[in-house]
Amino acid sequence: MEYGKERLREVLKLYGRGRFEVSIKPDTVKEGYSIVEKNGVAHIVGSDASGALYGCLELAERVARSGWPAGLRFSDRPGMVLRGACIGVQKPTLLPGRGPYEYPYTPQNFPWFYDRALWTKYLDSMAENRMNTLYLWNGHPFASLVKLKEYPYAVEVDDETFKKNEEMYRWLTTEADRRGIWVIQLFYNIIVSKPFAEKNGLKTQDRNRHIIPVIADYTRKSIAAFVEKYPNVGLMFTLGEAMEGVGQDDIDWLTKTIIPGIKDGLRALGRTDEPPVVLRAHDTDGPADMKAALPLYKNLYVEAKFNGEALTTYTPHGAWADLHRQLSHISKGLIENVHIMANLEPFRYGSADFIQRSVQAMHGVYGANSLHLYPQASYWDWPYSADSVAGGGRLLEMERDWIWYKAWARYAWNCNRDRASEEKYWSGLLAGKFGCDPAGGASILSAYEQSGEIAPKLLRRYGITDGNRQTLTLGMLMTQLIDPERYGLFSLLYESEGPPGEMLSQYAEREWKGLAHQGETPVEVAGEVREEGRLAVEAIDKVVARRDTAEFGRVRNDMYCYKALADCYAAKAEAALAVLRYKYSNDRRDLEKALGLLEESLAAFRELGRRAGPAYRYANSMQTPQRKIPVRGANGRFIRWDELLPVYEKEVKQFRAHLASFGSAGGNVVEAYRPAEVVKVEGVADVVKGDFVVDSAAMPYSDSGLVVRKVAGPLKGLKGIRESVVGQRARGTVVEFECSEPMDLLIGFFNKKGIGVFAAAAAGDGCDRE
């Protein structure tokens, strides 16, 4: 509350003469407030300290905007309970000798973490946007923030750094609290510190490792020490991610380690209450976890991803919506996590309309009552954006993406604002920022909202996954569009995270068979994104900016990037449809059409690279081996458009060559499958557990009744290597063999639990193959 009073006094000193009085009248409505102005005095009444704070900030903004509001009678309250932003205390690449998420809190790793001026700027912006939670994400923060007498060797930082961390953490949480912001620290499971792992002969993380007593004891004591040391900091935990799949280990880790650790810390403080804690329902069975945990700890919130690790729709449905509704019914509250945005980075995103509709869906479809917002781009590289600027400097992501934070926060407070009034509001803000007339502000908003449909539509209708292993703005290979299953298709992307509709292959089949199409189609999306790209560019080109012209130039360039991205995908999707049609028609003309469209797509990608290349340091901020679509990226490779251009040029060249090899134009071409030939190999060190002939009803395991249900024609008759299920789970599989001639090895694997989820990948001897 005092922070709000300070801000209001500063504004009144500059802009007005009125006086104010602040009081608190406890109410069941948290963070609500009223303002009544009478005879030059504004009476601000909050339902609690945060309500009084927000009342002061509201009056300060009104005075700064329009002067003293004589006769004002106004009251307000938030629509969402928790309205939070997230910062990853993580990096774009892995540290030497460490796995994912393993980043100790040190000045070398995160110099910005110790920058109080930067934090003040960020916390002030959160207060301005009425955000009340700040999430810090890190794999294992405990070894940077607490010391355990039982495990003194587990600390990952030196004494000087540890002292700095203590001081910084206390300062940060105090300053956040002054602004009504609750700091929440996330940690992953099961990860231990590097010195702890080395001392006990363990790996820091191992997805195949079950819970062992020394890790459970260390983690429980770490949690207890953290709760005791930082009693005003919340905890959020991920049961999946560093464990294998879901099951009893997740539940045991929650009920026998995490919750007991929290209670141990509260007991040490002499507290009998239950502060809220957050379960992250990712890579785990959230409903089962909650059912097991609630008898032990009642004040449990649960967090789940809104559109996976992307932004794809404000019309979620299907199994994902069912899960969210179930979680909202059994928890203290469901927090919707707008996560990573792998399909948006690095370009600016500011569609207030899309964001408002998304928050409405959180309430109306999912039953959620809270928001957890990731940075719009460059999560792994925070606090900077990916923009390249003159002189080699860096833009702060929080400043570049101001409209992202303001829009989500505005609608988290109230998502039912009148649309016409909202257009006027945002147009006014944009006009003020860039020094243009009201019509110019409206044109900028139009550009943002036209471009704001492009990336969501492209991913939900053509993509492989909603996860951060795909970088949408780097394009996709033709084979990924035609045969997404080959690349690990995440089916929920199509079944839940967009309006009902068809995949490319489904559209081609229905079109050939003369069947009616269902829902949103790939052809409709191709046409729509082309038009939206055109309209975005047309709108932004109407604007004459007279303020912050460098940033306006970057916004304008992003609109052209979105247009090129839309043109690239639309043409390539249409090319893929022509190839899929050829599967039914065997008509060479379909392939000729595909070639022309593929060349058109390549030209659009060149234009995208011409504009985006000089403007950005990279397309994706996570630059680890997890990035696989369109091509695998690691160690800072394949993160820019100029790196992908040769890949797409080769793709067109090869397609053209294959088409030429089919013979003269005019005739139909039927490409017969050529059965693969068996190559003789000799096993080494008796690693081959026996072999079998690949065909329907074959049994690929020596200790399981699993059978092969269906086999692609070219694979029938090949020799398969029979292994042990138990052995594979315990040790993995190593196959050594000798072969006197070039060959391919096809490796099959299960990419998730369930029926019909067997995937395959080809490996070879270094011969040229795609």
CSV table of C-alpha atoms in Angstrom, one decimal, residues 127-528:
chain,number,residue,atom,x,y,z
A,127,ALA,CA,2.6,-3.0,-10.4
A,128,GLU,CA,1.5,-0.7,-13.2
A,129,ASN,CA,-0.1,-3.7,-14.9
A,130,ARG,CA,-1.7,-4.9,-11.6
A,131,MET,CA,0.2,-8.2,-11.6
A,132,ASN,CA,0.5,-9.8,-8.2
A,133,THR,CA,2.8,-12.9,-8.7
A,134,LEU,CA,6.3,-13.2,-10.0
A,135,TYR,CA,7.5,-16.7,-10.9
A,136,LEU,CA,11.2,-17.6,-11.0
A,137,TRP,CA,12.0,-20.8,-12.9
A,138,ASN,CA,15.1,-22.9,-12.2
A,139,GLY,CA,15.9,-26.6,-12.1
A,140,HIS,CA,17.4,-26.7,-8.6
A,141,PRO,CA,17.6,-23.3,-6.9
A,142,PHE,CA,18.1,-24.7,-3.4
A,143,ALA,CA,21.9,-25.3,-3.7
A,144,SER,CA,22.3,-21.6,-4.5
A,145,LEU,CA,20.1,-20.3,-1.7
A,146,VAL,CA,20.2,-22.6,1.4
A,147,LYS,CA,22.8,-24.6,3.3
A,148,LEU,CA,22.1,-27.9,5.0
A,149,LYS,CA,24.1,-29.1,8.0
A,150,GLU,CA,23.5,-32.7,6.9
A,151,TYR,CA,24.7,-32.0,3.3
A,152,PRO,CA,27.2,-29.0,3.6
A,153,TYR,CA,28.9,-30.2,0.4
A,154,ALA,CA,25.7,-29.8,-1.7
A,155,VAL,CA,26.0,-26.0,-2.1
A,156,GLU,CA,26.9,-25.0,-5.7
A,157,VAL,CA,28.2,-21.5,-5.2
A,158,ASP,CA,31.1,-20.0,-3.2
A,159,ASP,CA,30.6,-18.2,0.1
A,160,GLU,CA,30.7,-14.7,-1.4
A,161,THR,CA,28.2,-15.6,-4.0
A,162,PHE,CA,26.0,-17.3,-1.5
A,163,LYS,CA,25.9,-14.2,0.6
A,164,LYS,CA,25.0,-12.1,-2.5
A,165,ASN,CA,22.2,-14.5,-3.2
A,166,GLU,CA,20.8,-14.2,0.3
A,167,GLU,CA,20.9,-10.4,0.2
A,168,MET,CA,19.5,-10.2,-3.3
A,169,TYR,CA,16.7,-12.7,-2.6
A,170,ARG,CA,15.6,-10.9,0.5
A,171,TRP,CA,15.8,-7.5,-1.2
A,172,LEU,CA,13.8,-8.8,-4.2
A,173,THR,CA,11.0,-10.3,-2.2
A,174,THR,CA,10.8,-7.2,0.0
A,175,GLU,CA,10.5,-4.9,-2.9
A,176,ALA,CA,8.0,-7.2,-4.6
A,177,ASP,CA,5.9,-7.3,-1.5
A,178,ARG,CA,5.8,-3.5,-1.4
A,179,ARG,CA,4.1,-3.6,-4.8
A,180,GLY,CA,1.6,-6.4,-3.8
A,181,ILE,CA,3.6,-9.0,-5.6
A,182,TRP,CA,4.2,-12.6,-4.3
A,183,VAL,CA,7.4,-14.2,-5.4
A,184,ILE,CA,7.1,-18.0,-6.3
A,185,GLN,CA,10.2,-20.1,-6.8
A,186,LEU,CA,9.8,-23.1,-9.2
A,187,PHE,CA,12.0,-26.2,-9.1
A,188,TYR,CA,12.1,-29.4,-11.2
A,189,ASN,CA,12.2,-33.0,-10.2
A,190,ILE,CA,14.2,-35.0,-9.6
A,191,ILE,CA,17.3,-32.8,-10.0
A,192,VAL,CA,20.1,-32.6,-7.4
A,193,SER,CA,23.1,-30.3,-7.3
A,194,LYS,CA,26.3,-31.2,-9.1
A,195,PRO,CA,28.5,-31.5,-6.0
A,196,PHE,CA,25.8,-33.6,-4.3
A,197,ALA,CA,25.7,-35.9,-7.3
A,198,GLU,CA,29.4,-36.3,-7.4
A,199,LYS,CA,29.8,-36.9,-3.7
A,200,ASN,CA,27.2,-39.7,-3.8
A,201,GLY,CA,28.2,-41.2,-7.2
A,202,LEU,CA,25.0,-40.2,-8.9
A,203,LYS,CA,23.8,-38.3,-11.9
A,204,THR,CA,22.3,-34.8,-11.3
A,205,GLN,CA,19.2,-36.1,-13.2
A,206,ASP,CA,18.2,-39.4,-14.7
A,207,ARG,CA,14.8,-40.0,-16.1
A,208,ASN,CA,15.1,-43.7,-15.6
A,209,ARG,CA,16.1,-43.4,-11.9
A,210,HIS,CA,13.5,-44.2,-9.3
A,211,ILE,CA,13.4,-42.4,-6.0
A,212,ILE,CA,16.2,-43.3,-3.7
A,213,PRO,CA,16.4,-42.5,0.0
A,214,VAL,CA,19.4,-40.1,-0.1
A,215,ILE,CA,17.9,-38.0,-2.8
A,216,ALA,CA,14.5,-37.9,-1.1
A,217,ASP,CA,16.1,-36.9,2.2
A,218,TYR,CA,18.3,-34.2,0.6
A,219,THR,CA,15.4,-32.7,-1.3
A,220,ARG,CA,13.0,-32.8,1.7
A,221,LYS,CA,15.5,-31.0,3.9
A,222,SER,CA,16.3,-28.5,1.1
A,223,ILE,CA,12.6,-27.6,0.8
A,224,ALA,CA,12.2,-27.3,4.5
A,225,ALA,CA,15.3,-25.0,4.8
A,226,PHE,CA,14.0,-22.8,2.0
A,227,VAL,CA,10.5,-22.4,3.5
A,228,GLU,CA,12.1,-21.6,6.9
A,229,LYS,CA,14.6,-19.1,5.4
A,230,TYR,CA,12.2,-17.4,2.9
A,231,PRO,CA,8.8,-17.7,4.5
A,232,ASN,CA,7.2,-15.2,2.2
A,233,VAL,CA,8.3,-17.0,-1.0
A,234,GLY,CA,5.9,-19.5,-2.5
A,235,LEU,CA,6.9,-22.8,-4.1
A,236,MET,CA,5.9,-24.3,-7.4
A,237,PHE,CA,7.1,-27.8,-8.5
A,238,THR,CA,7.2,-29.9,-11.6
A,239,LEU,CA,6.6,-33.6,-10.9
A,240,GLY,CA,7.3,-34.6,-14.5
A,241,GLU,CA,10.1,-33.4,-16.7
A,242,ALA,CA,13.0,-35.1,-15.0
A,243,MET,CA,11.2,-38.3,-14.1
A,244,GLU,CA,10.2,-40.9,-16.7
A,245,GLY,CA,6.6,-40.7,-17.6
A,246,VAL,CA,3.9,-40.6,-15.0
A,247,GLY,CA,3.0,-43.0,-12.1
A,248,GLN,CA,3.6,-43.8,-8.5
A,249,ASP,CA,7.0,-42.1,-8.4
A,250,ASP,CA,5.3,-38.8,-9.1
A,251,ILE,CA,2.8,-39.3,-6.4
A,252,ASP,CA,5.4,-40.6,-3.9
A,253,TRP,CA,7.6,-37.6,-4.6
A,254,LEU,CA,4.8,-35.2,-4.0
A,255,THR,CA,3.3,-36.8,-0.9
A,256,LYS,CA,6.5,-38.3,0.8
A,257,THR,CA,9.1,-35.6,-0.1
A,258,ILE,CA,7.7,-32.2,-1.2
A,259,ILE,CA,4.7,-31.8,1.0
A,260,PRO,CA,6.5,-33.2,4.1
A,261,GLY,CA,9.4,-30.8,3.3
A,262,ILE,CA,7.0,-27.8,3.2
A,263,LYS,CA,5.4,-28.9,6.5
A,264,ASP,CA,8.8,-29.3,8.1
A,265,GLY,CA,9.7,-25.8,7.2
A,266,LEU,CA,6.4,-24.4,8.5
A,267,ARG,CA,6.8,-26.3,11.7
A,268,ALA,CA,10.2,-24.8,12.2
A,269,LEU,CA,8.6,-21.4,11.9
A,270,GLY,CA,5.9,-22.3,14.4
A,271,ARG,CA,3.2,-21.8,11.7
A,272,THR,CA,0.0,-23.9,11.6
A,273,ASP,CA,-1.4,-22.4,8.4
A,274,GLU,CA,-1.0,-23.7,4.9
A,275,PRO,CA,0.4,-21.0,2.5
A,276,PRO,CA,-0.6,-21.6,-1.1
A,277,VAL,CA,1.7,-23.8,-3.2
A,278,VAL,CA,1.5,-24.7,-6.9
A,279,LEU,CA,1.6,-28.0,-8.6
A,280,ARG,CA,2.6,-27.9,-12.2
A,281,ALA,CA,0.5,-30.4,-14.1
A,282,HIS,CA,3.1,-31.0,-16.8
A,283,ASP,CA,4.3,-34.5,-17.8
A,284,THR,CA,2.4,-36.0,-14.9
A,285,ASP,CA,-1.1,-37.2,-14.1
A,286,GLY,CA,-2.4,-34.0,-12.4
A,287,PRO,CA,-5.7,-35.3,-11.2
A,288,ALA,CA,-4.1,-38.4,-9.6
A,289,ASP,CA,-1.5,-36.2,-8.0
A,290,MET,CA,-4.1,-33.9,-6.6
A,291,LYS,CA,-6.2,-36.7,-5.3
A,292,ALA,CA,-3.3,-38.1,-3.4
A,293,ALA,CA,-2.1,-34.7,-2.1
A,294,LEU,CA,-5.2,-32.9,-1.0
A,295,PRO,CA,-5.7,-35.1,2.2
A,296,LEU,CA,-2.2,-33.9,3.2
A,297,TYR,CA,-2.3,-30.3,2.1
A,298,LYS,CA,-5.4,-28.4,1.2
A,299,ASN,CA,-4.1,-25.1,-0.2
A,300,LEU,CA,-2.9,-26.4,-3.5
A,301,TYR,CA,-3.2,-24.5,-6.8
A,302,VAL,CA,-2.5,-26.3,-10.0
A,303,GLU,CA,-0.9,-24.9,-13.2
A,304,ALA,CA,-1.4,-26.1,-16.7
A,305,LYS,CA,-0.4,-24.9,-20.2
A,306,PHE,CA,-3.0,-23.0,-22.1
A,307,ASN,CA,-1.9,-23.9,-25.6
A,308,GLY,CA,1.1,-26.1,-24.8
A,309,GLU,CA,4.3,-24.2,-25.5
A,310,ALA,CA,2.8,-21.9,-28.1
A,311,LEU,CA,-0.1,-19.6,-28.7
A,312,THR,CA,-2.5,-21.3,-31.1
A,313,THR,CA,-6.2,-20.6,-30.3
A,314,TYR,CA,-8.8,-19.0,-28.2
A,315,THR,CA,-11.2,-21.9,-28.9
A,316,PRO,CA,-9.6,-24.8,-27.0
A,317,HIS,CA,-11.7,-28.0,-26.9
A,318,GLY,CA,-11.3,-31.8,-26.7
A,319,ALA,CA,-9.2,-33.8,-24.3
A,320,TRP,CA,-7.0,-30.8,-23.3
A,321,ALA,CA,-10.1,-28.8,-22.3
A,322,ASP,CA,-11.5,-31.7,-20.4
A,323,LEU,CA,-8.3,-32.0,-18.4
A,324,HIS,CA,-8.3,-28.3,-17.5
A,325,ARG,CA,-11.9,-28.4,-16.3
A,326,GLN,CA,-11.1,-31.5,-14.2
A,327,LEU,CA,-8.1,-29.7,-12.6
A,328,SER,CA,-10.1,-26.5,-12.0
A,329,HIS,CA,-12.8,-28.5,-10.1
A,330,ILE,CA,-10.4,-30.3,-7.7
A,331,SER,CA,-7.9,-27.6,-6.9
A,332,LYS,CA,-7.9,-24.4,-5.0
A,333,GLY,CA,-7.6,-22.7,-8.4
A,334,LEU,CA,-6.4,-23.4,-11.9
A,335,ILE,CA,-3.6,-21.2,-13.2
A,336,GLU,CA,-3.4,-21.0,-17.0
A,337,ASN,CA,0.2,-20.9,-18.1
A,338,VAL,CA,0.9,-19.0,-21.4
A,339,HIS,CA,4.1,-20.9,-22.0
A,340,ILE,CA,7.3,-20.3,-24.2
A,341,MET,CA,5.4,-19.1,-27.4
A,342,ALA,CA,7.7,-21.1,-29.6
A,343,ASN,CA,5.6,-20.1,-32.6
A,344,LEU,CA,5.8,-16.4,-31.9
A,345,GLU,CA,9.5,-15.7,-31.3
A,346,PRO,CA,11.3,-13.6,-32.3
A,347,PHE,CA,8.7,-11.2,-33.9
A,348,ARG,CA,6.6,-8.8,-31.9
A,349,TYR,CA,3.1,-9.8,-31.0
A,350,GLY,CA,0.4,-7.4,-29.9
A,351,SER,CA,-3.1,-8.6,-30.9
A,352,ALA,CA,-5.2,-7.4,-28.0
A,353,ASP,CA,-8.2,-9.0,-29.6
A,354,PHE,CA,-6.6,-12.5,-29.7
A,355,ILE,CA,-5.4,-12.1,-26.1
A,356,GLN,CA,-8.8,-10.9,-24.8
A,357,ARG,CA,-10.5,-13.9,-26.4
A,358,SER,CA,-7.9,-16.2,-24.9
A,359,VAL,CA,-8.5,-15.0,-21.4
A,360,GLN,CA,-12.2,-15.3,-21.9
A,361,ALA,CA,-11.6,-19.0,-23.0
A,362,MET,CA,-9.5,-19.5,-19.8
A,363,HIS,CA,-12.5,-18.6,-17.8
A,364,GLY,CA,-15.4,-19.9,-19.9
A,365,VAL,CA,-13.9,-23.1,-21.4
A,366,TYR,CA,-11.3,-24.2,-18.8
A,367,GLY,CA,-12.8,-22.8,-15.5
A,368,ALA,CA,-9.5,-21.1,-14.7
A,369,ASN,CA,-9.1,-18.3,-12.2
A,370,SER,CA,-5.4,-17.3,-12.6
A,371,LEU,CA,-2.8,-16.4,-15.2
A,372,HIS,CA,0.9,-17.3,-15.4
A,373,LEU,CA,2.5,-15.4,-18.3
A,374,TYR,CA,5.8,-16.2,-20.0
A,375,PRO,CA,7.8,-13.5,-21.9
A,376,GLN,CA,6.5,-13.2,-25.5
A,377,ALA,CA,10.0,-14.0,-26.8
A,378,SER,CA,13.5,-14.8,-25.7
A,379,TYR,CA,12.5,-16.6,-22.5
A,380,TRP,CA,15.9,-18.4,-22.3
A,381,ASP,CA,17.8,-15.1,-23.0
A,382,TRP,CA,16.0,-12.8,-20.6
A,383,PRO,CA,16.2,-9.9,-19.9
A,384,TYR,CA,17.1,-9.2,-23.5
A,385,SER,CA,15.2,-9.6,-26.8
A,386,ALA,CA,16.7,-11.1,-29.9
A,387,ASP,CA,16.7,-7.8,-31.8
A,388,SER,CA,20.0,-6.6,-33.4
A,389,VAL,CA,20.4,-2.9,-32.8
A,390,ALA,CA,23.0,-0.4,-33.9
A,391,GLY,CA,26.2,-0.5,-32.0
A,392,GLY,CA,25.7,-4.0,-30.8
A,393,GLY,CA,23.5,-3.1,-27.9
A,394,ARG,CA,20.5,-5.1,-26.6
A,395,LEU,CA,16.9,-4.2,-26.2
A,396,LEU,CA,15.2,-5.2,-22.9
A,397,GLU,CA,12.5,-7.7,-23.6
A,398,MET,CA,10.2,-6.2,-20.9
A,399,GLU,CA,10.3,-2.8,-22.8
A,400,ARG,CA,10.2,-4.2,-26.3
A,401,ASP,CA,7.1,-6.4,-25.5
A,402,TRP,CA,5.3,-3.9,-23.3
A,403,ILE,CA,2.0,-4.4,-25.2
A,404,TRP,CA,2.2,-8.2,-24.5
A,405,TYR,CA,2.4,-7.8,-20.8
A,406,LYS,CA,-0.2,-4.9,-20.7
A,407,ALA,CA,-2.7,-6.8,-22.7
A,408,TRP,CA,-2.6,-10.1,-20.8
A,409,ALA,CA,-2.6,-8.2,-17.5
A,410,ARG,CA,-5.5,-6.0,-18.6
A,411,TYR,CA,-7.7,-8.9,-19.5
A,412,ALA,CA,-6.6,-11.0,-16.5
A,413,TRP,CA,-8.1,-8.1,-14.4
A,414,ASN,CA,-11.2,-7.9,-16.6
A,415,CYS,CA,-11.7,-9.9,-19.8
A,416,ASN,CA,-15.3,-8.6,-20.5
A,417,ARG,CA,-14.4,-5.1,-21.6
A,418,ASP,CA,-16.4,-3.7,-24.5
A,419,ARG,CA,-14.6,-4.4,-27.8
A,420,ALA,CA,-15.2,-0.9,-29.3
A,421,SER,CA,-13.9,0.8,-26.2
A,422,GLU,CA,-10.9,-1.5,-26.2
A,423,GLU,CA,-10.0,-0.6,-29.8
A,424,LYS,CA,-10.1,3.1,-28.8
A,425,TYR,CA,-8.0,2.4,-25.7
A,426,TRP,CA,-5.2,0.5,-27.6
A,427,SER,CA,-5.3,2.9,-30.5
A,428,GLY,CA,-4.7,5.8,-28.1
A,429,LEU,CA,-1.8,4.1,-26.4
A,430,LEU,CA,-0.1,3.2,-29.7
A,431,ALA,CA,-0.7,6.7,-31.1
A,432,GLY,CA,0.8,8.2,-28.0
A,433,LYS,CA,3.9,5.9,-28.0
A,434,PHE,CA,4.7,6.6,-31.7
A,435,GLY,CA,3.6,10.2,-31.9
A,436,CYS,CA,1.0,9.7,-34.6
A,437,ASP,CA,-2.6,10.8,-35.0
A,438,PRO,CA,-5.6,8.6,-33.8
A,439,ALA,CA,-6.0,7.1,-37.2
A,440,GLY,CA,-2.3,6.1,-37.2
A,441,GLY,CA,-2.8,4.5,-33.8
A,442,ALA,CA,-5.8,2.5,-35.1
A,443,SER,CA,-3.7,1.4,-38.1
A,444,ILE,CA,-0.9,0.1,-35.9
A,445,LEU,CA,-3.5,-1.8,-33.8
A,446,SER,CA,-4.9,-3.2,-37.0
A,447,ALA,CA,-1.4,-4.4,-38.1
A,448,TYR,CA,-0.9,-6.1,-34.8
A,449,GLU,CA,-4.2,-7.8,-34.9
A,450,GLN,CA,-4.0,-9.0,-38.5
A,451,SER,CA,-0.4,-10.3,-38.0
A,452,GLY,CA,-1.5,-11.8,-34.7
A,453,GLU,CA,-3.6,-14.4,-36.4
A,454,ILE,CA,-0.8,-15.7,-38.6
A,455,ALA,CA,1.5,-17.7,-36.4
A,456,PRO,CA,-1.4,-19.3,-34.4
A,457,LYS,CA,-3.1,-20.5,-37.5
A,458,LEU,CA,0.1,-21.7,-39.2
A,459,LEU,CA,1.1,-23.9,-36.2
A,460,ARG,CA,-2.4,-25.3,-35.4
A,461,ARG,CA,-3.0,-26.3,-39.0
A,462,TYR,CA,0.4,-27.3,-40.3
A,463,GLY,CA,2.7,-27.8,-37.3
A,464,ILE,CA,4.4,-30.9,-35.8
A,465,THR,CA,4.1,-29.9,-32.2
A,466,ASP,CA,3.0,-27.2,-29.8
A,467,GLY,CA,6.3,-27.7,-28.0
A,468,ASN,CA,9.5,-25.8,-28.1
A,469,ARG,CA,11.2,-28.4,-30.2
A,470,GLN,CA,9.7,-26.6,-33.2
A,471,THR,CA,10.7,-23.2,-34.3
A,472,LEU,CA,7.8,-22.0,-36.5
A,473,THR,CA,9.5,-18.9,-37.9
A,474,LEU,CA,12.3,-21.0,-39.4
A,475,GLY,CA,9.9,-22.8,-41.7
A,476,MET,CA,9.2,-26.5,-42.2
A,477,LEU,CA,10.5,-29.2,-44.6
A,478,MET,CA,8.1,-30.5,-47.3
A,479,THR,CA,8.3,-34.0,-45.7
A,480,GLN,CA,7.2,-32.5,-42.4
A,481,LEU,CA,4.1,-31.1,-43.9
A,482,ILE,CA,3.3,-34.3,-45.9
A,483,ASP,CA,4.1,-36.9,-43.3
A,484,PRO,CA,4.1,-35.2,-39.8
A,485,GLU,CA,3.8,-38.5,-38.0
A,486,ARG,CA,7.4,-39.3,-39.1
A,487,TYR,CA,8.6,-36.4,-37.0
A,488,GLY,CA,6.8,-37.2,-33.8
A,489,LEU,CA,3.5,-35.5,-34.4
A,490,PHE,CA,1.8,-34.2,-31.2
A,491,SER,CA,-1.8,-34.9,-32.0
A,492,LEU,CA,-3.3,-32.7,-29.3
A,493,LEU,CA,-2.2,-29.8,-31.4
A,494,TYR,CA,-4.9,-30.7,-33.9
A,495,GLU,CA,-7.4,-32.3,-31.5
A,496,SER,CA,-7.6,-29.7,-28.8
A,497,GLU,CA,-5.4,-26.6,-29.4
A,498,GLY,CA,-7.3,-25.0,-32.3
A,499,PRO,CA,-10.8,-25.1,-33.7
A,500,PRO,CA,-11.9,-28.4,-35.1
A,501,GLY,CA,-10.5,-28.9,-38.6
A,502,GLU,CA,-8.4,-31.0,-40.9
A,503,MET,CA,-4.8,-31.8,-41.4
A,504,LEU,CA,-3.2,-31.7,-44.8
A,505,SER,CA,-3.4,-35.4,-45.3
A,506,GLN,CA,-7.1,-35.5,-44.2
A,507,TYR,CA,-8.0,-32.7,-46.6
A,508,ALA,CA,-6.3,-34.3,-49.5
A,509,GLU,CA,-8.1,-37.6,-48.9
A,510,ARG,CA,-11.5,-35.9,-48.5
A,511,GLU,CA,-11.0,-33.8,-51.5
A,512,TRP,CA,-10.1,-36.8,-53.7
A,513,LYS,CA,-13.1,-38.8,-52.4
A,514,GLY,CA,-15.5,-35.9,-52.8
A,515,LEU,CA,-16.3,-35.8,-49.1
A,516,ALA,CA,-17.5,-32.7,-47.3
A,517,HIS,CA,-14.8,-30.9,-45.4
A,518,GLN,CA,-15.0,-30.4,-41.7
A,519,GLY,CA,-14.1,-27.3,-39.7
A,520,GLU,CA,-11.0,-25.2,-40.4
A,521,THR,CA,-9.2,-26.5,-43.5
A,522,PRO,CA,-5.5,-26.1,-44.6
A,523,VAL,CA,-6.7,-24.4,-47.8
A,524,GLU,CA,-8.7,-21.8,-45.9
A,525,VAL,CA,-5.8,-21.1,-43.6
A,526,ALA,CA,-3.4,-20.6,-46.5
A,527,GLY,CA,-5.8,-18.0,-48.0
A,528,GLU,CA,-6.4,-16.3,-44.7
